[in-house]
mmCIF file with all atom_site columns, C-alpha atoms in Angstrom:
data_model
loop_
_atom_site.group_PDB
_atom_site.id
_atom_site.type_symbol
_atom_site.label_atom_id
_atom_site.label_alt_id
_atom_site.label_comp_id
_atom_site.label_asym_id
_atom_site.label_entity_id
_atom_site.label_seq_id
_atom_site.pdbx_PDB_ins_code
_atom_site.Cartn_x
_atom_site.Cartn_y
_atom_site.Cartn_z
_atom_site.occupancy
_atom_site.B_iso_or_equiv
_atom_site.pdbx_formal_charge
_atom_site.auth_seq_id
_atom_site.auth_comp_id
_atom_site.auth_asym_id
_atom_site.auth_atom_id
_atom_site.pdbx_PDB_model_num
ATOM 1   C CA . ALA B 1 1   ? 86.562  93.784  112.020 1.00 74.00 ? 1   ALA B CA 1
ATOM 2   C CA . GLN B 1 2   ? 85.466  97.006  110.453 1.00 80.00 ? 2   GLN B CA 1
ATOM 3   C CA . SER B 1 3   ? 81.961  97.695  109.248 1.00 91.00 ? 3   SER B CA 1
ATOM 4   C CA . VAL B 1 4   ? 80.298  100.654 107.611 1.00 95.00 ? 4   VAL B CA 1
ATOM 5   C CA . SER B 1 5   ? 76.657  101.603 107.852 1.00 96.00 ? 5   SER B CA 1
ATOM 6   C CA . GLN B 1 6   ? 74.898  103.987 105.497 1.00 96.00 ? 6   GLN B CA 1
ATOM 7   C CA . HIS B 1 7   ? 71.514  104.902 106.839 1.00 88.00 ? 7   HIS B CA 1
ATOM 8   C CA . ASN B 1 8   ? 69.812  106.142 103.720 1.00 89.00 ? 8   ASN B CA 1
ATOM 9   C CA . HIS B 1 9   ? 69.160  103.616 100.989 1.00 92.00 ? 9   HIS B CA 1
ATOM 10  C CA . HIS B 1 10  ? 67.509  105.969 98.541  1.00 95.00 ? 10  HIS B CA 1
ATOM 11  C CA . VAL B 1 11  ? 67.290  109.741 98.783  1.00 97.00 ? 11  VAL B CA 1
ATOM 12  C CA . ILE B 1 12  ? 65.142  111.809 96.446  1.00 97.00 ? 12  ILE B CA 1
ATOM 13  C CA . LEU B 1 13  ? 65.669  115.554 96.270  1.00 97.00 ? 13  LEU B CA 1
ATOM 14  C CA . SER B 1 14  ? 64.765  118.476 94.085  1.00 97.00 ? 14  SER B CA 1
ATOM 15  C CA . GLU B 1 15  ? 67.497  120.613 92.578  1.00 97.00 ? 15  GLU B CA 1
ATOM 16  C CA . ALA B 1 16  ? 68.913  123.217 94.971  1.00 97.00 ? 16  ALA B CA 1
ATOM 17  C CA . ALA B 1 17  ? 67.928  121.203 98.023  1.00 98.00 ? 17  ALA B CA 1
ATOM 18  C CA . SER B 1 18  ? 70.553  120.493 100.628 1.00 98.00 ? 18  SER B CA 1
ATOM 19  C CA . LEU B 1 19  ? 71.962  117.021 101.017 1.00 97.00 ? 19  LEU B CA 1
ATOM 20  C CA . GLU B 1 20  ? 73.238  115.063 103.967 1.00 97.00 ? 20  GLU B CA 1
ATOM 21  C CA . LEU B 1 21  ? 74.051  111.364 103.722 1.00 97.00 ? 21  LEU B CA 1
ATOM 22  C CA . GLY B 1 22  ? 74.780  109.506 106.898 1.00 97.00 ? 22  GLY B CA 1
ATOM 23  C CA . CYS B 1 23  ? 77.713  107.165 107.431 1.00 97.00 ? 23  CYS B CA 1
ATOM 24  C CA . ASN B 1 24  ? 78.782  105.425 110.614 1.00 97.00 ? 24  ASN B CA 1
ATOM 25  C CA . TYR B 1 25  ? 81.628  103.012 111.023 1.00 96.00 ? 25  TYR B CA 1
ATOM 26  C CA . SER B 1 26  ? 82.658  100.445 113.542 1.00 94.00 ? 26  SER B CA 1
ATOM 27  C CA . TYR B 1 27  ? 86.338  100.021 114.318 1.00 89.00 ? 27  TYR B CA 1
ATOM 28  C CA . GLY B 1 28  ? 88.408  100.354 117.435 1.00 82.00 ? 28  GLY B CA 1
ATOM 29  C CA . GLY B 1 29  ? 91.528  101.888 115.970 1.00 87.00 ? 29  GLY B CA 1
ATOM 30  C CA . THR B 1 30  ? 92.582  104.797 113.804 1.00 90.00 ? 30  THR B CA 1
ATOM 31  C CA . VAL B 1 31  ? 90.858  104.900 110.458 1.00 92.00 ? 31  VAL B CA 1
ATOM 32  C CA . ASN B 1 32  ? 90.912  106.593 107.101 1.00 93.00 ? 32  ASN B CA 1
ATOM 33  C CA . LEU B 1 33  ? 87.506  107.574 105.750 1.00 95.00 ? 33  LEU B CA 1
ATOM 34  C CA . PHE B 1 34  ? 86.343  108.015 102.185 1.00 96.00 ? 34  PHE B CA 1
ATOM 35  C CA . TRP B 1 35  ? 83.323  108.919 100.124 1.00 97.00 ? 35  TRP B CA 1
ATOM 36  C CA . TYR B 1 36  ? 83.076  107.629 96.571  1.00 95.00 ? 36  TYR B CA 1
ATOM 37  C CA . VAL B 1 37  ? 80.539  108.384 93.873  1.00 95.00 ? 37  VAL B CA 1
ATOM 38  C CA . GLN B 1 38  ? 79.495  106.102 91.063  1.00 91.00 ? 38  GLN B CA 1
ATOM 39  C CA . TYR B 1 39  ? 77.553  107.676 88.222  1.00 91.00 ? 39  TYR B CA 1
ATOM 40  C CA . PRO B 1 40  ? 75.309  105.387 86.181  1.00 85.00 ? 40  PRO B CA 1
ATOM 41  C CA . GLY B 1 41  ? 77.415  103.074 84.071  1.00 80.00 ? 41  GLY B CA 1
ATOM 42  C CA . GLN B 1 42  ? 80.691  104.498 85.323  1.00 83.00 ? 42  GLN B CA 1
ATOM 43  C CA . HIS B 1 43  ? 83.378  103.435 87.730  1.00 80.00 ? 43  HIS B CA 1
ATOM 44  C CA . LEU B 1 44  ? 84.074  104.712 91.206  1.00 87.00 ? 44  LEU B CA 1
ATOM 45  C CA . GLN B 1 45  ? 85.351  108.230 91.691  1.00 90.00 ? 45  GLN B CA 1
ATOM 46  C CA . LEU B 1 46  ? 86.810  109.547 94.910  1.00 92.00 ? 46  LEU B CA 1
ATOM 47  C CA . LEU B 1 47  ? 84.822  112.505 96.247  1.00 95.00 ? 47  LEU B CA 1
ATOM 48  C CA . LEU B 1 48  ? 86.855  113.180 99.350  1.00 96.00 ? 48  LEU B CA 1
ATOM 49  C CA . LYS B 1 49  ? 88.886  111.537 102.046 1.00 95.00 ? 49  LYS B CA 1
ATOM 50  C CA . TYR B 1 50  ? 89.905  112.054 105.636 1.00 95.00 ? 50  TYR B CA 1
ATOM 51  C CA . PHE B 1 51  ? 93.200  110.859 107.060 1.00 93.00 ? 51  PHE B CA 1
ATOM 52  C CA . SER B 1 52  ? 93.911  113.259 109.898 1.00 92.00 ? 52  SER B CA 1
ATOM 53  C CA . GLY B 1 53  ? 93.779  116.921 110.857 1.00 94.00 ? 53  GLY B CA 1
ATOM 54  C CA . ASP B 1 54  ? 90.790  119.176 110.264 1.00 96.00 ? 54  ASP B CA 1
ATOM 55  C CA . PRO B 1 55  ? 87.712  116.971 110.658 1.00 96.00 ? 55  PRO B CA 1
ATOM 56  C CA . LEU B 1 56  ? 85.831  118.986 108.050 1.00 97.00 ? 56  LEU B CA 1
ATOM 57  C CA . VAL B 1 57  ? 87.080  117.951 104.656 1.00 97.00 ? 57  VAL B CA 1
ATOM 58  C CA . LYS B 1 58  ? 86.159  119.440 101.324 1.00 97.00 ? 58  LYS B CA 1
ATOM 59  C CA . GLY B 1 59  ? 86.040  117.401 98.194  1.00 95.00 ? 59  GLY B CA 1
ATOM 60  C CA . ILE B 1 60  ? 85.249  117.806 94.552  1.00 93.00 ? 60  ILE B CA 1
ATOM 61  C CA . LYS B 1 61  ? 81.986  119.128 93.102  1.00 94.00 ? 61  LYS B CA 1
ATOM 62  C CA . GLY B 1 62  ? 81.097  121.089 96.228  1.00 96.00 ? 62  GLY B CA 1
ATOM 63  C CA . PHE B 1 63  ? 80.870  118.113 98.560  1.00 97.00 ? 63  PHE B CA 1
ATOM 64  C CA . GLU B 1 64  ? 82.178  118.113 102.108 1.00 98.00 ? 64  GLU B CA 1
ATOM 65  C CA . ALA B 1 65  ? 82.162  115.686 104.984 1.00 98.00 ? 65  ALA B CA 1
ATOM 66  C CA . GLU B 1 66  ? 82.687  115.989 108.688 1.00 97.00 ? 66  GLU B CA 1
ATOM 67  C CA . PHE B 1 67  ? 84.424  113.402 110.802 1.00 97.00 ? 67  PHE B CA 1
ATOM 68  C CA . ILE B 1 68  ? 82.959  113.239 114.308 1.00 96.00 ? 68  ILE B CA 1
ATOM 69  C CA . LYS B 1 69  ? 85.144  110.800 116.176 1.00 93.00 ? 69  LYS B CA 1
ATOM 70  C CA . SER B 1 70  ? 82.890  110.547 119.224 1.00 94.00 ? 70  SER B CA 1
ATOM 71  C CA . LYS B 1 71  ? 80.010  109.462 117.005 1.00 95.00 ? 71  LYS B CA 1
ATOM 72  C CA . PHE B 1 72  ? 82.058  107.295 114.648 1.00 96.00 ? 72  PHE B CA 1
ATOM 73  C CA . SER B 1 73  ? 80.427  109.254 111.860 1.00 97.00 ? 73  SER B CA 1
ATOM 74  C CA . PHE B 1 74  ? 81.525  110.726 108.557 1.00 98.00 ? 74  PHE B CA 1
ATOM 75  C CA . ASN B 1 75  ? 78.462  112.330 107.003 1.00 97.00 ? 75  ASN B CA 1
ATOM 76  C CA . LEU B 1 76  ? 78.526  113.718 103.495 1.00 98.00 ? 76  LEU B CA 1
ATOM 77  C CA . ARG B 1 77  ? 76.967  117.108 102.762 1.00 98.00 ? 77  ARG B CA 1
ATOM 78  C CA . LYS B 1 78  ? 76.287  119.421 99.882  1.00 98.00 ? 78  LYS B CA 1
ATOM 79  C CA . PRO B 1 79  ? 74.427  122.716 100.324 1.00 97.00 ? 79  PRO B CA 1
ATOM 80  C CA . SER B 1 80  ? 72.683  122.674 96.963  1.00 97.00 ? 80  SER B CA 1
ATOM 81  C CA . VAL B 1 81  ? 72.410  119.586 94.786  1.00 98.00 ? 81  VAL B CA 1
ATOM 82  C CA . GLN B 1 82  ? 72.179  119.522 91.029  1.00 97.00 ? 82  GLN B CA 1
ATOM 83  C CA . TRP B 1 83  ? 70.529  117.090 88.658  1.00 96.00 ? 83  TRP B CA 1
ATOM 84  C CA . SER B 1 84  ? 74.000  115.876 87.689  1.00 96.00 ? 84  SER B CA 1
ATOM 85  C CA . ASP B 1 85  ? 74.573  114.681 91.263  1.00 97.00 ? 85  ASP B CA 1
ATOM 86  C CA . THR B 1 86  ? 72.222  111.774 90.614  1.00 97.00 ? 86  THR B CA 1
ATOM 87  C CA . ALA B 1 87  ? 74.406  108.769 91.396  1.00 96.00 ? 87  ALA B CA 1
ATOM 88  C CA . GLU B 1 88  ? 75.268  106.084 93.912  1.00 94.00 ? 88  GLU B CA 1
ATOM 89  C CA . TYR B 1 89  ? 77.313  107.228 96.902  1.00 97.00 ? 89  TYR B CA 1
ATOM 90  C CA . PHE B 1 90  ? 79.511  104.927 98.934  1.00 96.00 ? 90  PHE B CA 1
ATOM 91  C CA . CYS B 1 91  ? 81.139  105.544 102.273 1.00 97.00 ? 91  CYS B CA 1
ATOM 92  C CA . ALA B 1 92  ? 84.264  103.479 102.937 1.00 96.00 ? 92  ALA B CA 1
ATOM 93  C CA . VAL B 1 93  ? 86.773  103.016 105.717 1.00 94.00 ? 93  VAL B CA 1
ATOM 94  C CA . ASN B 1 94  ? 90.098  101.315 106.208 1.00 91.00 ? 94  ASN B CA 1
ATOM 95  C CA . ALA B 1 95  ? 92.473  100.969 109.090 1.00 88.00 ? 95  ALA B CA 1
ATOM 96  C CA . ALA B 1 96  ? 95.096  103.675 108.970 1.00 84.00 ? 96  ALA B CA 1
ATOM 97  C CA . GLN B 1 97  ? 97.975  101.418 108.063 1.00 80.00 ? 97  GLN B CA 1
ATOM 98  C CA . ALA B 1 98  ? 99.387  100.340 104.752 1.00 75.00 ? 98  ALA B CA 1
ATOM 99  C CA . GLY B 1 99  ? 97.979  97.245  103.106 1.00 80.00 ? 99  GLY B CA 1
ATOM 100 C CA . THR B 1 100 ? 94.486  97.293  104.569 1.00 86.00 ? 100 THR B CA 1
ATOM 101 C CA . ALA B 1 101 ? 91.422  96.965  102.387 1.00 90.00 ? 101 ALA B CA 1
ATOM 102 C CA . LEU B 1 102 ? 88.642  99.467  102.107 1.00 92.00 ? 102 LEU B CA 1
ATOM 103 C CA . ILE B 1 103 ? 85.365  98.273  103.531 1.00 93.00 ? 103 ILE B CA 1
ATOM 104 C CA . PHE B 1 104 ? 82.350  99.800  101.869 1.00 95.00 ? 104 PHE B CA 1
ATOM 105 C CA . GLY B 1 105 ? 78.903  100.675 103.070 1.00 95.00 ? 105 GLY B CA 1
ATOM 106 C CA . LYS B 1 106 ? 75.910  99.427  101.101 1.00 93.00 ? 106 LYS B CA 1
ATOM 107 C CA . GLY B 1 107 ? 75.598  102.702 99.259  1.00 95.00 ? 107 GLY B CA 1
ATOM 108 C CA . THR B 1 108 ? 72.964  105.402 98.941  1.00 96.00 ? 108 THR B CA 1
ATOM 109 C CA . THR B 1 109 ? 71.182  106.119 95.714  1.00 95.00 ? 109 THR B CA 1
ATOM 110 C CA . LEU B 1 110 ? 70.621  109.830 95.213  1.00 97.00 ? 110 LEU B CA 1
ATOM 111 C CA . SER B 1 111 ? 68.012  110.914 92.708  1.00 97.00 ? 111 SER B CA 1
ATOM 112 C CA . VAL B 1 112 ? 67.785  114.628 91.954  1.00 97.00 ? 112 VAL B CA 1
ATOM 113 C CA . SER B 1 113 ? 64.861  115.945 89.964  1.00 95.00 ? 113 SER B CA 1
ATOM 114 C CA . SER B 1 114 ? 65.171  119.100 87.915  1.00 88.00 ? 114 SER B CA 1
ATOM 115 C CA . GLY F 2 1   ? 96.676  110.397 92.447  1.00 66.00 ? 1   GLY F CA 1
ATOM 116 C CA . ALA F 2 2   ? 98.206  107.130 91.387  1.00 81.00 ? 2   ALA F CA 1
ATOM 117 C CA . VAL F 2 3   ? 96.859  105.289 88.358  1.00 88.00 ? 3   VAL F CA 1
ATOM 118 C CA . VAL F 2 4   ? 95.542  101.747 88.333  1.00 92.00 ? 4   VAL F CA 1
ATOM 119 C CA . SER F 2 5   ? 94.611  100.206 85.009  1.00 93.00 ? 5   SER F CA 1
ATOM 120 C CA . GLN F 2 6   ? 92.311  97.224  84.707  1.00 95.00 ? 6   GLN F CA 1
ATOM 121 C CA . HIS F 2 7   ? 91.867  95.152  81.584  1.00 96.00 ? 7   HIS F CA 1
ATOM 122 C CA . PRO F 2 8   ? 89.615  94.193  79.948  1.00 96.00 ? 8   PRO F CA 1
ATOM 123 C CA . SER F 2 9   ? 86.807  96.612  80.734  1.00 94.00 ? 9   SER F CA 1
ATOM 124 C CA . ARG F 2 10  ? 84.216  94.205  79.395  1.00 96.00 ? 10  ARG F CA 1
ATOM 125 C CA . VAL F 2 11  ? 84.318  90.514  78.630  1.00 97.00 ? 11  VAL F CA 1
ATOM 126 C CA . ILE F 2 12  ? 81.733  87.996  77.551  1.00 97.00 ? 12  ILE F CA 1
ATOM 127 C CA . CYS F 2 13  ? 82.592  84.348  77.858  1.00 96.00 ? 13  CYS F CA 1
ATOM 128 C CA . LYS F 2 14  ? 80.889  81.017  77.510  1.00 97.00 ? 14  LYS F CA 1
ATOM 129 C CA . SER F 2 15  ? 79.909  78.996  80.498  1.00 97.00 ? 15  SER F CA 1
ATOM 130 C CA . GLY F 2 16  ? 82.696  76.611  81.510  1.00 97.00 ? 16  GLY F CA 1
ATOM 131 C CA . THR F 2 17  ? 85.551  78.708  80.198  1.00 97.00 ? 17  THR F CA 1
ATOM 132 C CA . SER F 2 18  ? 88.067  80.712  82.225  1.00 97.00 ? 18  SER F CA 1
ATOM 133 C CA . VAL F 2 19  ? 88.609  84.443  82.128  1.00 98.00 ? 19  VAL F CA 1
ATOM 134 C CA . LYS F 2 20  ? 91.642  86.395  83.257  1.00 98.00 ? 20  LYS F CA 1
ATOM 135 C CA . ILE F 2 21  ? 91.413  90.005  84.443  1.00 98.00 ? 21  ILE F CA 1
ATOM 136 C CA . GLU F 2 22  ? 94.540  92.110  84.810  1.00 97.00 ? 22  GLU F CA 1
ATOM 137 C CA . CYS F 2 23  ? 95.176  94.912  87.245  1.00 96.00 ? 23  CYS F CA 1
ATOM 138 C CA . ARG F 2 24  ? 98.244  97.095  86.797  1.00 95.00 ? 24  ARG F CA 1
ATOM 139 C CA . SER F 2 25  ? 99.632  99.941  88.841  1.00 93.00 ? 25  SER F CA 1
ATOM 140 C CA . LEU F 2 26  ? 101.111 102.300 86.278  1.00 93.00 ? 26  LEU F CA 1
ATOM 141 C CA . ASP F 2 27  ? 103.165 104.720 88.327  1.00 90.00 ? 27  ASP F CA 1
ATOM 142 C CA . PHE F 2 28  ? 103.766 103.136 91.698  1.00 90.00 ? 28  PHE F CA 1
ATOM 143 C CA . GLN F 2 29  ? 104.722 99.839  93.242  1.00 91.00 ? 29  GLN F CA 1
ATOM 144 C CA . ALA F 2 30  ? 101.632 98.082  94.499  1.00 91.00 ? 30  ALA F CA 1
ATOM 145 C CA . THR F 2 31  ? 102.711 95.951  97.404  1.00 90.00 ? 31  THR F CA 1
ATOM 146 C CA . THR F 2 32  ? 99.091  95.105  98.122  1.00 92.00 ? 32  THR F CA 1
ATOM 147 C CA . MET F 2 33  ? 96.210  94.621  95.725  1.00 94.00 ? 33  MET F CA 1
ATOM 148 C CA . PHE F 2 34  ? 92.573  94.043  96.499  1.00 95.00 ? 34  PHE F CA 1
ATOM 149 C CA . TRP F 2 35  ? 89.856  92.455  94.427  1.00 97.00 ? 35  TRP F CA 1
ATOM 150 C CA . TYR F 2 36  ? 86.221  93.403  94.834  1.00 97.00 ? 36  TYR F CA 1
ATOM 151 C CA . ARG F 2 37  ? 82.994  92.236  93.297  1.00 96.00 ? 37  ARG F CA 1
ATOM 152 C CA . GLN F 2 38  ? 79.956  94.422  92.781  1.00 91.00 ? 38  GLN F CA 1
ATOM 153 C CA . PHE F 2 39  ? 76.530  93.033  91.985  1.00 86.00 ? 39  PHE F CA 1
ATOM 154 C CA . PRO F 2 40  ? 74.001  95.298  90.257  1.00 81.00 ? 40  PRO F CA 1
ATOM 155 C CA . LYS F 2 41  ? 72.791  98.061  92.534  1.00 77.00 ? 41  LYS F CA 1
ATOM 156 C CA . GLN F 2 42  ? 74.834  96.728  95.434  1.00 83.00 ? 42  GLN F CA 1
ATOM 157 C CA . SER F 2 43  ? 78.006  97.685  97.218  1.00 87.00 ? 43  SER F CA 1
ATOM 158 C CA . LEU F 2 44  ? 81.536  96.493  96.635  1.00 92.00 ? 44  LEU F CA 1
ATOM 159 C CA . MET F 2 45  ? 82.321  93.268  98.430  1.00 94.00 ? 45  MET F CA 1
ATOM 160 C CA . LEU F 2 46  ? 85.943  92.496  99.169  1.00 95.00 ? 46  LEU F CA 1
ATOM 161 C CA . MET F 2 47  ? 86.905  89.150  97.675  1.00 96.00 ? 47  MET F CA 1
ATOM 162 C CA . ALA F 2 48  ? 90.579  88.878  98.506  1.00 96.00 ? 48  ALA F CA 1
ATOM 163 C CA . THR F 2 49  ? 93.741  90.705  99.446  1.00 94.00 ? 49  THR F CA 1
ATOM 164 C CA . SER F 2 50  ? 97.028  89.860  97.830  1.00 92.00 ? 50  SER F CA 1
ATOM 165 C CA . ASN F 2 51  ? 100.519 90.902  98.782  1.00 89.00 ? 51  ASN F CA 1
ATOM 166 C CA . GLU F 2 52  ? 103.256 90.736  96.185  1.00 86.00 ? 52  GLU F CA 1
ATOM 167 C CA . GLY F 2 53  ? 104.937 87.374  96.198  1.00 83.00 ? 53  GLY F CA 1
ATOM 168 C CA . SER F 2 54  ? 102.500 85.823  98.654  1.00 85.00 ? 54  SER F CA 1
ATOM 169 C CA . LYS F 2 55  ? 99.334  83.801  98.418  1.00 89.00 ? 55  LYS F CA 1
ATOM 170 C CA . ALA F 2 56  ? 96.153  85.798  98.454  1.00 93.00 ? 56  ALA F CA 1
ATOM 171 C CA . THR F 2 57  ? 93.976  85.961  101.532 1.00 94.00 ? 57  THR F CA 1
ATOM 172 C CA . TYR F 2 58  ? 90.367  85.285  100.639 1.00 96.00 ? 58  TYR F CA 1
ATOM 173 C CA . GLU F 2 59  ? 87.315  86.597  102.427 1.00 94.00 ? 59  GLU F CA 1
ATOM 174 C CA . GLN F 2 60  ? 84.886  84.159  103.921 1.00 93.00 ? 60  GLN F CA 1
ATOM 175 C CA . GLY F 2 61  ? 82.646  82.595  101.312 1.00 93.00 ? 61  GLY F CA 1
ATOM 176 C CA . VAL F 2 62  ? 84.944  83.286  98.370  1.00 95.00 ? 62  VAL F CA 1
ATOM 177 C CA . GLU F 2 63  ? 86.142  80.120  96.642  1.00 95.00 ? 63  GLU F CA 1
ATOM 178 C CA . LYS F 2 64  ? 89.885  80.355  96.183  1.00 93.00 ? 64  LYS F CA 1
ATOM 179 C CA . ASP F 2 65  ? 89.917  77.565  93.597  1.00 95.00 ? 65  ASP F CA 1
ATOM 180 C CA . LYS F 2 66  ? 87.373  79.397  91.501  1.00 96.00 ? 66  LYS F CA 1
ATOM 181 C CA . PHE F 2 67  ? 88.858  82.863  91.781  1.00 97.00 ? 67  PHE F CA 1
ATOM 182 C CA . LEU F 2 68  ? 92.580  82.464  91.278  1.00 96.00 ? 68  LEU F CA 1
ATOM 183 C CA . ILE F 2 69  ? 94.634  85.478  92.210  1.00 95.00 ? 69  ILE F CA 1
ATOM 184 C CA . ASN F 2 70  ? 98.239  85.965  91.238  1.00 92.00 ? 70  ASN F CA 1
ATOM 185 C CA . HIS F 2 71  ? 100.353 88.907  92.347  1.00 91.00 ? 71  HIS F CA 1
ATOM 186 C CA . ALA F 2 72  ? 103.708 88.008  90.907  1.00 83.00 ? 72  ALA F CA 1
ATOM 187 C CA . SER F 2 73  ? 105.110 91.495  90.516  1.00 91.00 ? 73  SER F CA 1
ATOM 188 C CA . LEU F 2 74  ? 104.840 94.895  92.156  1.00 91.00 ? 74  LEU F CA 1
ATOM 189 C CA . THR F 2 75  ? 102.823 96.257  89.266  1.00 93.00 ? 75  THR F CA 1
ATOM 190 C CA . LEU F 2 76  ? 100.561 93.414  88.224  1.00 94.00 ? 76  LEU F CA 1
ATOM 191 C CA . SER F 2 77  ? 97.891  91.259  89.782  1.00 95.00 ? 77  SER F CA 1
ATOM 192 C CA . THR F 2 78  ? 95.549  88.949  87.920  1.00 96.00 ? 78  THR F CA 1
ATOM 193 C CA . LEU F 2 79  ? 92.195  87.460  88.810  1.00 97.00 ? 79  LEU F CA 1
ATOM 194 C CA . THR F 2 80  ? 91.210  84.338  86.894  1.00 97.00 ? 80  THR F CA 1
ATOM 195 C CA . VAL F 2 81  ? 87.620  83.211  87.085  1.00 98.00 ? 81  VAL F CA 1
ATOM 196 C CA . THR F 2 82  ? 87.817  79.500  86.385  1.00 97.00 ? 82  THR F CA 1
ATOM 197 C CA . SER F 2 83  ? 85.025  77.431  84.875  1.00 97.00 ? 83  SER F CA 1
ATOM 198 C CA . ALA F 2 84  ? 82.812  80.460  84.788  1.00 97.00 ? 84  ALA F CA 1
ATOM 199 C CA . HIS F 2 85  ? 79.068  80.144  85.234  1.00 96.00 ? 85  HIS F CA 1
ATOM 200 C CA . PRO F 2 86  ? 76.306  82.696  84.659  1.00 96.00 ? 86  PRO F CA 1
ATOM 201 C CA . GLU F 2 87  ? 76.146  83.415  88.387  1.00 95.00 ? 87  GLU F CA 1
ATOM 202 C CA . ASP F 2 88  ? 79.740  84.663  88.173  1.00 96.00 ? 88  ASP F CA 1
ATOM 203 C CA . SER F 2 89  ? 78.545  87.501  85.977  1.00 96.00 ? 89  SER F CA 1
ATOM 204 C CA . SER F 2 90  ? 79.361  90.653  87.849  1.00 95.00 ? 90  SER F CA 1
ATOM 205 C CA . PHE F 2 91  ? 81.487  93.776  87.990  1.00 95.00 ? 91  PHE F CA 1
ATOM 206 C CA . TYR F 2 92  ? 84.985  93.048  89.265  1.00 97.00 ? 92  TYR F CA 1
ATOM 207 C CA . ILE F 2 93  ? 87.133  95.892  90.553  1.00 96.00 ? 93  ILE F CA 1
ATOM 208 C CA . CYS F 2 94  ? 90.731  95.926  91.690  1.00 96.00 ? 94  CYS F CA 1
ATOM 209 C CA . SER F 2 95  ? 92.513  98.418  93.854  1.00 94.00 ? 95  SER F CA 1
ATOM 210 C CA . ALA F 2 96  ? 96.141  98.799  94.791  1.00 92.00 ? 96  ALA F CA 1
ATOM 211 C CA . SER F 2 97  ? 98.159  100.385 97.549  1.00 90.00 ? 97  SER F CA 1
ATOM 212 C CA . SER F 2 98  ? 101.821 100.795 98.308  1.00 87.00 ? 98  SER F CA 1
ATOM 213 C CA . ARG F 2 99  ? 103.870 100.476 101.459 1.00 79.00 ? 99  ARG F CA 1
ATOM 214 C CA . GLN F 2 100 ? 104.015 104.215 101.763 1.00 74.00 ? 100 GLN F CA 1
ATOM 215 C CA . ASN F 2 101 ? 100.338 104.871 101.290 1.00 71.00 ? 101 ASN F CA 1
ATOM 216 C CA . THR F 2 102 ? 97.309  103.867 103.280 1.00 73.00 ? 102 THR F CA 1
ATOM 217 C CA . GLU F 2 103 ? 95.016  104.926 100.457 1.00 80.00 ? 103 GLU F CA 1
ATOM 218 C CA . ALA F 2 104 ? 94.122  102.436 97.767  1.00 84.00 ? 104 ALA F CA 1
ATOM 219 C CA . PHE F 2 105 ? 93.568  103.446 94.162  1.00 89.00 ? 105 PHE F CA 1
ATOM 220 C CA . PHE F 2 106 ? 90.912  101.810 92.042  1.00 91.00 ? 106 PHE F CA 1
ATOM 221 C CA . GLY F 2 107 ? 90.889  100.406 88.556  1.00 92.00 ? 107 GLY F CA 1
ATOM 222 C CA . GLN F 2 108 ? 88.051  101.077 86.154  1.00 91.00 ? 108 GLN F CA 1
ATOM 223 C CA . GLY F 2 109 ? 86.459  97.688  86.737  1.00 93.00 ? 109 GLY F CA 1
ATOM 224 C CA . THR F 2 110 ? 85.670  94.741  84.475  1.00 96.00 ? 110 THR F CA 1
ATOM 225 C CA . ARG F 2 111 ? 82.144  93.802  83.506  1.00 95.00 ? 111 ARG F CA 1
ATOM 226 C CA . LEU F 2 112 ? 82.058  90.014  83.157  1.00 97.00 ? 112 LEU F CA 1
ATOM 227 C CA . THR F 2 113 ? 79.099  88.377  81.464  1.00 97.00 ? 113 THR F CA 1
ATOM 228 C CA . VAL F 2 114 ? 78.954  84.603  81.324  1.00 97.00 ? 114 VAL F CA 1
ATOM 229 C CA . VAL F 2 115 ? 76.540  83.206  78.758  1.00 97.00 ? 115 VAL F CA 1
#
């Protein structure tokens, strides 16, 4: 069975600080990896995804993530956060075959002060 | 990306009544649909997976007689919360994927409040 671990429960940063949120997964086969963001009171939005190819993927709003297969990791980064990045961030994984559910990590709350 | 529409976005019901939530794929055939539940400030927990025309597969701890899932067509799945109680109050989210796609697309979610 797959599992996803997000190391940081709550991260507090000042504007312009750099961000890195950790995500590790457990699964023996080929996976797809995702990062979602949920702004207060809103539904999930896809930030970026990795299926195959270049392990460094770029998403919306200046976010990027790097897949390191040997470490089973898919950390999310942003060089300079903004107040508007305050939100809940979820890492998710599914087996790379049709019809498999996404399994989510517990989420990381990011609070950015202006 | 593909569009998944969930309805209603919010519903308030009385304890003991049943509530039906619809999940529609608008521009693709959803051979598989997933239902999640999200408690306040927590992650999404998979409740069940349904394949079109088949019975849903429920995750451990999810009561199949309480959370009835129907996936009768390639564009529609419904979740019915039967005999709802206040502890069923939560945010329910569906997602859908097709045979050709390993990515699932999410609906907007339904906020259920049982009073």
